[in-house]
mmCIF file of C-alpha atoms in Angstrom:
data_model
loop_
_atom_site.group_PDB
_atom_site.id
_atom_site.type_symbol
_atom_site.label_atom_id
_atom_site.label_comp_id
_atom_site.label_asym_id
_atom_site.label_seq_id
_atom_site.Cartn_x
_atom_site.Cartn_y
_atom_site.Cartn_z
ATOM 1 C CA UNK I 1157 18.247 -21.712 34.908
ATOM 2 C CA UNK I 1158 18.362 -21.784 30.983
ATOM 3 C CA UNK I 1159 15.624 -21.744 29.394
ATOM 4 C CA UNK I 1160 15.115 -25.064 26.781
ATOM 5 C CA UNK I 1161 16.231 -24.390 23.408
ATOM 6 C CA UNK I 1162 13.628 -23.936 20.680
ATOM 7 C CA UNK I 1163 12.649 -27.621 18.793
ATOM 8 C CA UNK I 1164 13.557 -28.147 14.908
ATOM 9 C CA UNK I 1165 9.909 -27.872 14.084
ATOM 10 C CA UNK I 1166 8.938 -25.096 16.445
ATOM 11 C CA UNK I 1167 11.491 -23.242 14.784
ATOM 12 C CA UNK I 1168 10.241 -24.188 11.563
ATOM 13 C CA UNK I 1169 6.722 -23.211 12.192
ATOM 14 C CA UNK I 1170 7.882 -19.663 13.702
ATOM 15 C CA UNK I 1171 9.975 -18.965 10.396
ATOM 16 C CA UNK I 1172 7.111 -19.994 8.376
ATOM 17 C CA UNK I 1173 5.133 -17.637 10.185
ATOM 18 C CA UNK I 1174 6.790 -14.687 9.712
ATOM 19 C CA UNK I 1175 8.043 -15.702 6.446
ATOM 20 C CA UNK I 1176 4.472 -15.654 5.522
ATOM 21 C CA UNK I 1177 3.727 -11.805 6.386
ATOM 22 C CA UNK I 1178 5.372 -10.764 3.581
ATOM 23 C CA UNK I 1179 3.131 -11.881 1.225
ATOM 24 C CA UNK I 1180 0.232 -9.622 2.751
ATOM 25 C CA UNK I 1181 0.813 -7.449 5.836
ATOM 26 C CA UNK I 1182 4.451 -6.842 5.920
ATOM 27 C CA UNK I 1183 5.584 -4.396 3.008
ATOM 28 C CA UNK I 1184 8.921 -3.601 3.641
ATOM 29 C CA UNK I 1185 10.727 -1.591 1.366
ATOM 30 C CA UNK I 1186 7.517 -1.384 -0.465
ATOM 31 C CA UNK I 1187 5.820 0.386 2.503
ATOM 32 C CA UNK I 1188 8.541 2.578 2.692
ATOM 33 C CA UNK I 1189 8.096 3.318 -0.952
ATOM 34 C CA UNK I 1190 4.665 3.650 -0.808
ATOM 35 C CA UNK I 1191 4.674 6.437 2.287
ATOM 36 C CA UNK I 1192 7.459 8.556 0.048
ATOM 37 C CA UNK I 1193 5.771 8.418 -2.807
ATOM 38 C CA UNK I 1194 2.859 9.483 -0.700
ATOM 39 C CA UNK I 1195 5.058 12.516 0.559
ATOM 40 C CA UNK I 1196 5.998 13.053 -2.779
ATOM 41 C CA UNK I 1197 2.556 13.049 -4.110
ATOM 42 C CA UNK I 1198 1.016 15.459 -1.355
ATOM 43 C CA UNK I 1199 3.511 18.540 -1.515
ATOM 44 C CA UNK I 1200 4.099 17.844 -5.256
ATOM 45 C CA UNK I 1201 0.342 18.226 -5.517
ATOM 46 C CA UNK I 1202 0.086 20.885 -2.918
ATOM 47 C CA UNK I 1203 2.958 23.236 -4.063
ATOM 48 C CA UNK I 1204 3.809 22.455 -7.639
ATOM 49 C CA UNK I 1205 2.276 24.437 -10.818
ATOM 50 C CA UNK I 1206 -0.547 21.639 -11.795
ATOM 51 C CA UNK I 1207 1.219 21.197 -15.648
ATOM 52 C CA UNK I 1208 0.774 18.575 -18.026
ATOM 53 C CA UNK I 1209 4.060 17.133 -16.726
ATOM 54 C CA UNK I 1210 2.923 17.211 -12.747
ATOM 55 C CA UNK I 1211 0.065 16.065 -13.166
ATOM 56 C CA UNK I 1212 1.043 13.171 -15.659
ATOM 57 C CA UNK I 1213 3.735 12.374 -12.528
ATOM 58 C CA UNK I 1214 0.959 12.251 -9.984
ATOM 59 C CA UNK I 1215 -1.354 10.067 -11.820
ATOM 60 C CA UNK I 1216 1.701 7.220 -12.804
ATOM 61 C CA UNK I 1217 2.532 7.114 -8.785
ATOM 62 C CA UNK I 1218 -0.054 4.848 -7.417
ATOM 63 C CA UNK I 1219 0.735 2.386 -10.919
ATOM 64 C CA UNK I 1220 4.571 2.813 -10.122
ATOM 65 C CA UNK I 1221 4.154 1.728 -6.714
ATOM 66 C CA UNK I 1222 2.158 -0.933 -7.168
ATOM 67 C CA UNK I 1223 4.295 -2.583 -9.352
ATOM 68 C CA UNK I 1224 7.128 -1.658 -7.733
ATOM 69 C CA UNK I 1225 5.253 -3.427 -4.507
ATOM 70 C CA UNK I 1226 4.412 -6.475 -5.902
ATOM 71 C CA UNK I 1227 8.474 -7.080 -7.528
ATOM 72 C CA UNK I 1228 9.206 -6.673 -4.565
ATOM 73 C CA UNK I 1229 7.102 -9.071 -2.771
ATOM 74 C CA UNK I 1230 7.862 -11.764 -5.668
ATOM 75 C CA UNK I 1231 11.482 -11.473 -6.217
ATOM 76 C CA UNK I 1232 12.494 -10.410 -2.347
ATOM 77 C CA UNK I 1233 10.480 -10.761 0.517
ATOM 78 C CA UNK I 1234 9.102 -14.293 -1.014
ATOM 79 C CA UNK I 1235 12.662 -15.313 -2.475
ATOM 80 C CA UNK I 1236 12.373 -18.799 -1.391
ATOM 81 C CA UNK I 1237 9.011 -19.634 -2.333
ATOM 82 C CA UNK I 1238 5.179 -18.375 -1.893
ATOM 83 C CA UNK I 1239 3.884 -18.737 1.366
ATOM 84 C CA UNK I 1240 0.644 -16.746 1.801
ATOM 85 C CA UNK I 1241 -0.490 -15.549 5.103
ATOM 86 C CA UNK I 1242 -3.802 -16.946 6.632
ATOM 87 C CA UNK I 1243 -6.006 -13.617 6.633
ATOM 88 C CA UNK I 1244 -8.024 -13.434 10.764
ATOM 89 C CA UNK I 1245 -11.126 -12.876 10.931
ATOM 90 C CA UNK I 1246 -11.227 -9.121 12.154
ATOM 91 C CA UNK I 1247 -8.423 -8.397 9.174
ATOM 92 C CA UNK I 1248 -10.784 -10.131 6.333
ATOM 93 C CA UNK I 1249 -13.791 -7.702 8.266
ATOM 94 C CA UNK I 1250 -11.865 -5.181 7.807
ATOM 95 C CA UNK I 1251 -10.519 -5.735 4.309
ATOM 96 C CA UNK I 1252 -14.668 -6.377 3.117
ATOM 97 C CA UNK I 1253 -15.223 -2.987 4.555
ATOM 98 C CA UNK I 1254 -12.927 -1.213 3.041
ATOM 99 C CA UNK I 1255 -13.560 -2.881 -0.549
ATOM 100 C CA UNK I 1256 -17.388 -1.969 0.484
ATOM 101 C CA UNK I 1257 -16.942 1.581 1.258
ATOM 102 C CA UNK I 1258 -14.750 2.432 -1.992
ATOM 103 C CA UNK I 1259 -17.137 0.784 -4.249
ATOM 104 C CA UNK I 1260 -19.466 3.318 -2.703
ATOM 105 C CA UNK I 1261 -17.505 6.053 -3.199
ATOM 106 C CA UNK I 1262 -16.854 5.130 -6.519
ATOM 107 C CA UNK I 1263 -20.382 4.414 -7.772
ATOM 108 C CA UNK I 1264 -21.784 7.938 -5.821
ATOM 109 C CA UNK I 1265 -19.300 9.510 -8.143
ATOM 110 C CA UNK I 1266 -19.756 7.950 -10.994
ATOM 111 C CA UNK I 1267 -23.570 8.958 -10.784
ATOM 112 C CA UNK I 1268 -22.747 12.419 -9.169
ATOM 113 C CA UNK I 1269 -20.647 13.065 -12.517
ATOM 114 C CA UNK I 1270 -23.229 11.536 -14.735
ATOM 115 C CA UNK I 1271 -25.901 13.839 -13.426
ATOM 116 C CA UNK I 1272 -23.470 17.055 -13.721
ATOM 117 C CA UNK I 1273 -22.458 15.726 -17.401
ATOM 118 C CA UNK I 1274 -26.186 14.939 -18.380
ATOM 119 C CA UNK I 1275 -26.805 18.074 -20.782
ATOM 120 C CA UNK I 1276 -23.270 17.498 -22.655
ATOM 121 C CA UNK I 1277 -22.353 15.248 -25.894
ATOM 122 C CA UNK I 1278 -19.270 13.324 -24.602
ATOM 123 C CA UNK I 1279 -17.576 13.559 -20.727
ATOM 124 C CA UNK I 1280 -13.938 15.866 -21.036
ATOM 125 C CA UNK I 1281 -10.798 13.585 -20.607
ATOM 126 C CA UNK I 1282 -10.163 14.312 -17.651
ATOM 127 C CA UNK I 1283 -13.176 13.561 -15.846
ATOM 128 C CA UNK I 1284 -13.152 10.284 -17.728
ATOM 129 C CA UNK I 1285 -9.526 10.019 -16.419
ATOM 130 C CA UNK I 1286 -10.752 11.035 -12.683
ATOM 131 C CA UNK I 1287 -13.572 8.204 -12.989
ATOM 132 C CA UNK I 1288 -11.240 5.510 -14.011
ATOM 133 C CA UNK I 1289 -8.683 5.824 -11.179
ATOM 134 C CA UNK I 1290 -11.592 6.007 -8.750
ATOM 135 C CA UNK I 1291 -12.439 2.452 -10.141
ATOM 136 C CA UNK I 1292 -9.077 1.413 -10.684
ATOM 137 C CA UNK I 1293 -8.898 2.257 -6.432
ATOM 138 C CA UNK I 1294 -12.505 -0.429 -5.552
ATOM 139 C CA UNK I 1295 -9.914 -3.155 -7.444
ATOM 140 C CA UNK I 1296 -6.529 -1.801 -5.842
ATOM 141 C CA UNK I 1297 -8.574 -1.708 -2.524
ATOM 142 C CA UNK I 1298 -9.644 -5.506 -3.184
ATOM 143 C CA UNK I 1299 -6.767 -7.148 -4.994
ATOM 144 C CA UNK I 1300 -3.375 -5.124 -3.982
ATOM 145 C CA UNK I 1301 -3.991 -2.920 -0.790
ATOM 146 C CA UNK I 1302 -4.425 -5.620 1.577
ATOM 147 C CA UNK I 1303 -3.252 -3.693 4.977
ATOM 148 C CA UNK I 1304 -4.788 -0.662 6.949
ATOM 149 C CA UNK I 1305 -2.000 1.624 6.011
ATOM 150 C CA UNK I 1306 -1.766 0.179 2.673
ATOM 151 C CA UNK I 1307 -5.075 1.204 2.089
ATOM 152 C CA UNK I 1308 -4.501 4.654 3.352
ATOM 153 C CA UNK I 1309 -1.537 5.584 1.602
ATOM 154 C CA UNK I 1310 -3.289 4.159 -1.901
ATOM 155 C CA UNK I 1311 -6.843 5.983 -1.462
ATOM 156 C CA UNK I 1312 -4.350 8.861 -1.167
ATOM 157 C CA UNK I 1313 -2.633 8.222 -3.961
ATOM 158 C CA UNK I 1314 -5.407 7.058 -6.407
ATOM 159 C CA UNK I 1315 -7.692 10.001 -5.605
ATOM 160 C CA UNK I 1316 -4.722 12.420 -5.527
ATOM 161 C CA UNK I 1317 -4.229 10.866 -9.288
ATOM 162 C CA UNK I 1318 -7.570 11.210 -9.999
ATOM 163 C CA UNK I 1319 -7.658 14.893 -8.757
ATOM 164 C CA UNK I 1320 -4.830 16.114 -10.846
ATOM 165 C CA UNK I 1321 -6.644 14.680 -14.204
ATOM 166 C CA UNK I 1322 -9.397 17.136 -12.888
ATOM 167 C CA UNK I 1323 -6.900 19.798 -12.785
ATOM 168 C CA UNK I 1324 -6.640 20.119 -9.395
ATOM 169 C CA UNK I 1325 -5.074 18.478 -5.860
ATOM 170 C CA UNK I 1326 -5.291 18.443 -1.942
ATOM 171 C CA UNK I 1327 -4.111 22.027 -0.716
ATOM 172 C CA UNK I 1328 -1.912 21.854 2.380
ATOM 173 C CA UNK I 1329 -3.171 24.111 5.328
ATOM 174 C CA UNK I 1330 -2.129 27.956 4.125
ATOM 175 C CA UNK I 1331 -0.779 26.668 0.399
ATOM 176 C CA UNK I 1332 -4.868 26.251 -0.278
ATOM 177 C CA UNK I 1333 -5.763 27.374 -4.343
ATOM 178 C CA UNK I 1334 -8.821 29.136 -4.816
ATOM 179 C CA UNK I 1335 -12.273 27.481 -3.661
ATOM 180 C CA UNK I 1336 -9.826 24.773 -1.461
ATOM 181 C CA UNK I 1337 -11.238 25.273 2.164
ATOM 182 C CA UNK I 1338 -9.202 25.042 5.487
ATOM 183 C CA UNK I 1339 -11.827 21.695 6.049
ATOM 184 C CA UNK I 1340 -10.394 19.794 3.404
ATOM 185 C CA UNK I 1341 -6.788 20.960 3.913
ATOM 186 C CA UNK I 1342 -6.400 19.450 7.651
ATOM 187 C CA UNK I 1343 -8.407 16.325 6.261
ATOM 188 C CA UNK I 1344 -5.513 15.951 3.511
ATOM 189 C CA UNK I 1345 -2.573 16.391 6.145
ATOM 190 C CA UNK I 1346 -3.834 13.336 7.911
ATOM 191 C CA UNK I 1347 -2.555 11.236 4.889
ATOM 192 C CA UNK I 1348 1.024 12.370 5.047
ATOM 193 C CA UNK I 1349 1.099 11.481 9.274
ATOM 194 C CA UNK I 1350 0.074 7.647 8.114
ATOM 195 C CA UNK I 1351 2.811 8.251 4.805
ATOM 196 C CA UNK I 1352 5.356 8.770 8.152
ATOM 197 C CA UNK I 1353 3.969 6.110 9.741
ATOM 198 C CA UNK I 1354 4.495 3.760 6.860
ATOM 199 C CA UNK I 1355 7.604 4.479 6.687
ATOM 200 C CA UNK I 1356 9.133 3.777 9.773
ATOM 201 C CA UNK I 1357 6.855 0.267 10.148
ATOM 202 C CA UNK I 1358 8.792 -0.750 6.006
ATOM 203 C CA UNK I 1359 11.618 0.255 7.960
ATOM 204 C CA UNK I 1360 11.581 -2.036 11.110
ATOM 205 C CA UNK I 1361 9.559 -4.680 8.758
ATOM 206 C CA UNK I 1362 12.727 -4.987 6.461
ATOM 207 C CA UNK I 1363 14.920 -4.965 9.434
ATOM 208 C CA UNK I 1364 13.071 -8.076 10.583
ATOM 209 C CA UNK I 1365 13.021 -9.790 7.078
ATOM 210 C CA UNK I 1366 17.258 -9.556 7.376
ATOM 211 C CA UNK I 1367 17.103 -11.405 10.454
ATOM 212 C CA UNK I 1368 14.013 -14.162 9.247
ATOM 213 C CA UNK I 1369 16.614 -14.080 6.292
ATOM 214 C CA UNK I 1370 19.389 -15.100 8.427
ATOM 215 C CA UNK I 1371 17.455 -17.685 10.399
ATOM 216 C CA UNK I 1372 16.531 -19.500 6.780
ATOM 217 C CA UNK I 1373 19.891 -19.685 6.101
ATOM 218 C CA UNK I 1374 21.065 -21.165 9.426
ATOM 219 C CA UNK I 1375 18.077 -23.610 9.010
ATOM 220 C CA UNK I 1376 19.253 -24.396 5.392
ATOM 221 C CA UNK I 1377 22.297 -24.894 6.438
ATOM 222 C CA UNK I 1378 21.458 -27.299 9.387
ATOM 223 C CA UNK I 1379 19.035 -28.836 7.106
ATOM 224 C CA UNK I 1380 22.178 -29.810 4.404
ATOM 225 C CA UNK I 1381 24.459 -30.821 6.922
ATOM 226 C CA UNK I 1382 21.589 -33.267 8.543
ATOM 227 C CA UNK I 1383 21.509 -34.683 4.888
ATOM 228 C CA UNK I 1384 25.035 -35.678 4.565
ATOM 229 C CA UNK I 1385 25.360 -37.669 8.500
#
C-alpha cells in the first residue's frame, strides 16, 4: 500500500519548521566556520610564537566569526524572509544557564584582577584587553551563541582571545610553555573534539538547507502555477 501523500499545508508547516532552525540552532556553514576557526585558534595558540601579529589574529577570530555568522544567517540561510525558531523550554534553561555561569566567570575575574591590580596606578593593556573580551563573551553568550556547541566553540574562542592579550594561550598536551600544567592542557583539547564536532553537524546542517531549499522552490513554483488556473 502507498502511503497518502503529504497535504499543501502539512507541507507548508514542515518547511516552515525547518526553515526556521536557521535562524537559531542550525549554523551551517557558519558552524563549520566557527569549529575551523576554533582549530585554527587552538594550535595557532598552542604552537605559534605569541607576537604582536598572532596574538592580534587570535583576538579578531571570535569578532570575524561572528559576523561572518550572522551574514550568513541574514543573507543565506534566511534568504526568503525571517522566520525565528520558537526556543523549548529545556533549550531557554539551558541558554539562562549558560548566560548565568559566564556572567560569573566574568565578574570573579573582574574582581580577582582588581584585587591583584589594587597597589598599581592604571591596569596594563592587556589585562584591560583580557577583561573586555571576558565581557564581550556574558553578551556573545546571551545575544549571538544561542546553541550548546555554539557556546562551546565561542567560550573557546573569546577566552583564547582574551588569553593572548595576556600574553599567553591554552598549551596542547606536550607543546605546554612554562608554568602551563598537564591539567589545563587535556581540559583545552576538549574544545577542539566539539570544534570537530561542529563541523561535521554545519556540514550535514547545510546539506539539509539545499534540500529545504529545493522544497521552497517546488512549493513556489506550485504556489505560481495555482495562481494562474
Amino acid at each position: 500500500m502507498h502511503e497518502p501523500a503529504e497535504s499543501p499545508l502539512h507541507e507548508i508547516e514542515s518547511v516552515t519548521r525547518s526553515y526556521a532552525r536557521f535562524s537559531r540552532s542550525a549554523g551551517g556553514l557558519a558552524s563549520v566556520l566557527g569549529g575551523a576557526a576554533c582549530l585554527v585558534s587552538y594550535f595557532a595558540g598552542a604552537l605559534l610564537p605569541l607576537t604582536p601579529a598572532v596574538r592580534a589574529g587570535l583576538v579578531a577570530l571570535p569578532i570575524v566569526w561572528l559576523i561572518a555568522k550572522q551574514l550568513l544567517m541574514q543573507r543565506y540561510y534566511q534568504r526568503f524572509g525571517h522566520v525565528e525558531e520558537q526556543e523549548g523550554a529545556v533549550a531557554r534553561r539551558v541558554h539562562i544557564a549558560c548566560v548565568a555561569t559566564t556572567l560569573v566567570v566574568a565578574a570573579v575575574v573582574t574582581v580577582g584582577v582588581g584585587f591583584s591590580a589594587h597597589a598599581r596606578e592604571a591596569l596594563p593593556f592587556g589585562v584591560v584587553g583580557y577583561l573586555a573580551l571576558v565581557w564581550l563573551l556574558a553578551l556573545a553568550a546571551w545575544r549571538w551563541l544561542r546553541s550548546p556547541l555554539d557556546f562551546i566553540v565561542g567560550t573557546f574562542l573569546f577566552c583564547q582571545a582574551a588569553l593572548a592579550c595576556a600574553g599567553t594561550a591554552y598549551p596542547i598536551p606536550g607543546f605546554a610553555r612554562d608554568g602551563q600544567g598537564l591539567l589545563t592542557s587535556l581540559i583545552a583539547l576538549l574544545f577542539p573534539l566539539a570544534a570537530l564536532k561542529m563541523l561535521v553537524a554545519g556540514f550535514a546542517d547545510h546539506r539539509r538547507f539545499v534540500r529545504l531549499r529545493e522544497r521552497i522552490a517546488r512549493l513556489r513554483g506550485d504556489a505560481d502555477r495555482g495562481a494562474a488556473a
